[in-house]
PDB file of C-alpha atoms in Angstrom:
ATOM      1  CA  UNK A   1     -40.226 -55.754 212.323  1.00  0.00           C
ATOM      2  CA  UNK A   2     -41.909 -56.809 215.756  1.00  0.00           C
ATOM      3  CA  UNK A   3     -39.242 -54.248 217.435  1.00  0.00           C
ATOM      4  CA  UNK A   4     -40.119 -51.178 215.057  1.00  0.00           C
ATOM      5  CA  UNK A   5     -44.077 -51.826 215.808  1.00  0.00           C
ATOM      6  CA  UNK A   6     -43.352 -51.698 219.392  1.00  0.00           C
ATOM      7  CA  UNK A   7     -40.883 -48.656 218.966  1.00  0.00           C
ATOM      8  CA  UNK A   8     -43.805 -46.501 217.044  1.00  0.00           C
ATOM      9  CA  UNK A   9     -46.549 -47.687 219.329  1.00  0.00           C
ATOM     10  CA  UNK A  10     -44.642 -46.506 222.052  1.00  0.00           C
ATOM     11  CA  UNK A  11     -43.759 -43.253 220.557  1.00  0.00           C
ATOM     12  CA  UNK A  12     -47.262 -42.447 219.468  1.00  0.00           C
ATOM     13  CA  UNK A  13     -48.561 -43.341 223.168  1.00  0.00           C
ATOM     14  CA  UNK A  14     -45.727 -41.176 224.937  1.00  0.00           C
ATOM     15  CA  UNK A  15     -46.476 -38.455 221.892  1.00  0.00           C
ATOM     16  CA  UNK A  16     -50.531 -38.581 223.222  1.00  0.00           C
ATOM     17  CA  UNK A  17     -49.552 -37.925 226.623  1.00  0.00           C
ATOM     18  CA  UNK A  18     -47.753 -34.862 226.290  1.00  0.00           C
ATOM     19  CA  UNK A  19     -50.648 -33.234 224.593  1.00  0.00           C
ATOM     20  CA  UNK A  20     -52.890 -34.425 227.562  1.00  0.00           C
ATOM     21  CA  UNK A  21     -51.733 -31.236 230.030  1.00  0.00           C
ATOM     22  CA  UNK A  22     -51.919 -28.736 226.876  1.00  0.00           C
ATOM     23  CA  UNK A  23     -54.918 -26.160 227.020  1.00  0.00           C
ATOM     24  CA  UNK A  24     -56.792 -25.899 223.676  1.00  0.00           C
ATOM     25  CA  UNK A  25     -54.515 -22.464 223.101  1.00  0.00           C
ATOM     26  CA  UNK A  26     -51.083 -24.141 223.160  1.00  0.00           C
ATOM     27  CA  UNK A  27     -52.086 -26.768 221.077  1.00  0.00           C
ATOM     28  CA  UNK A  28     -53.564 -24.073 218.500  1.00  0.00           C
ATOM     29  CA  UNK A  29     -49.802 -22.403 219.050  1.00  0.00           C
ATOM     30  CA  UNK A  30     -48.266 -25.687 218.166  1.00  0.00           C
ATOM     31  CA  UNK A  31     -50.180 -26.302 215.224  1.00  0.00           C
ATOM     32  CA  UNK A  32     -49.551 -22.526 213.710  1.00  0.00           C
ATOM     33  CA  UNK A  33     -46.021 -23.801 214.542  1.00  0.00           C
ATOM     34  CA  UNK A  34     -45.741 -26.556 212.663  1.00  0.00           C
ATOM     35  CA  UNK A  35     -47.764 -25.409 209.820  1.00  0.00           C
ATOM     36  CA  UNK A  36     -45.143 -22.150 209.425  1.00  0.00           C
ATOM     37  CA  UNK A  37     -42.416 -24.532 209.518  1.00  0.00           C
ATOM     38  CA  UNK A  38     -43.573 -26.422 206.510  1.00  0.00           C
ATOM     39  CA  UNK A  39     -44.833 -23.251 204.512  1.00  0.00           C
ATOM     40  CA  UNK A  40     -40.899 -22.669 205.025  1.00  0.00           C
ATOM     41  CA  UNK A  41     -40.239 -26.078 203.995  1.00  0.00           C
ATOM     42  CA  UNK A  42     -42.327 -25.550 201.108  1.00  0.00           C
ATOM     43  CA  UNK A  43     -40.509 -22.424 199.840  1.00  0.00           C
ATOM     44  CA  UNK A  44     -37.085 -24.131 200.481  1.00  0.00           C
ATOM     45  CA  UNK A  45     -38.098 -26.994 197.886  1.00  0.00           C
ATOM     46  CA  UNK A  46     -39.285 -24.052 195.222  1.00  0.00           C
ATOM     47  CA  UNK A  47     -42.521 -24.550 195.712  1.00  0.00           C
ATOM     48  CA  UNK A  48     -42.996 -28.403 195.532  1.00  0.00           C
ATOM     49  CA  UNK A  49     -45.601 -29.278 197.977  1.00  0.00           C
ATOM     50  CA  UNK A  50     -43.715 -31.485 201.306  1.00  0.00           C
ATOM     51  CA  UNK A  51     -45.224 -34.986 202.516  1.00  0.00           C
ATOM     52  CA  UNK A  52     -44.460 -38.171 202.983  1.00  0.00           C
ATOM     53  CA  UNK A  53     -42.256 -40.123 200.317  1.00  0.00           C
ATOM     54  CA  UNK A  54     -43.934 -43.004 198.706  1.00  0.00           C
ATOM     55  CA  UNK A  55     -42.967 -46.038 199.220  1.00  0.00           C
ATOM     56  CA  UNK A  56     -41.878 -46.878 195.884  1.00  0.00           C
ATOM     57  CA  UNK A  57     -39.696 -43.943 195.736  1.00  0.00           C
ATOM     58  CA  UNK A  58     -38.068 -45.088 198.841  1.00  0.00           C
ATOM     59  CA  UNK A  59     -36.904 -48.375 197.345  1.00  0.00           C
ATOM     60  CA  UNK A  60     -39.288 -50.630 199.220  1.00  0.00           C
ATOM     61  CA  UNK A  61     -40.239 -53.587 197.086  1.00  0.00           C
ATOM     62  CA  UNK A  62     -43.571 -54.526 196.821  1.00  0.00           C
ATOM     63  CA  UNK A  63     -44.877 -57.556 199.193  1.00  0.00           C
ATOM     64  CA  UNK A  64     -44.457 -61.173 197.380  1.00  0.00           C
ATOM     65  CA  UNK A  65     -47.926 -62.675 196.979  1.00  0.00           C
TER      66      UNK A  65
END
């Protein structure tokens, strides 16, 4: 668990720094990028809106307490 925190905190730091040399217009590029791709998504899943799967649906139990 320790390992995966690390692994996304890293990967979220090293994600930040690549946007630090970007001009305001390639990260407006990016973003019309990203938002086609999932407007393709979208239409590839007949409409059904794409995000994140719950975690329920993912077969994560829920925490003992």
């Amino acid at each position: 668990m320790l390992l995966r925190l690390v692994y996304l905190g890293m990967a979220s730091a090293f994600s930040m720094l690549r946007l630090l040399p970007m001009s305001d217009r390639d990260k407006d590029v990016e973003i019309l990028a990203l938002r086609h791709q999932i407007a393709v998504l979208e239409r590839q899943l007949n409409g059904q809106r794409a995000g994140w799967p719950s975690r329920r649906r993912a077969g994560s139990r829920p925490p003992a307490g």
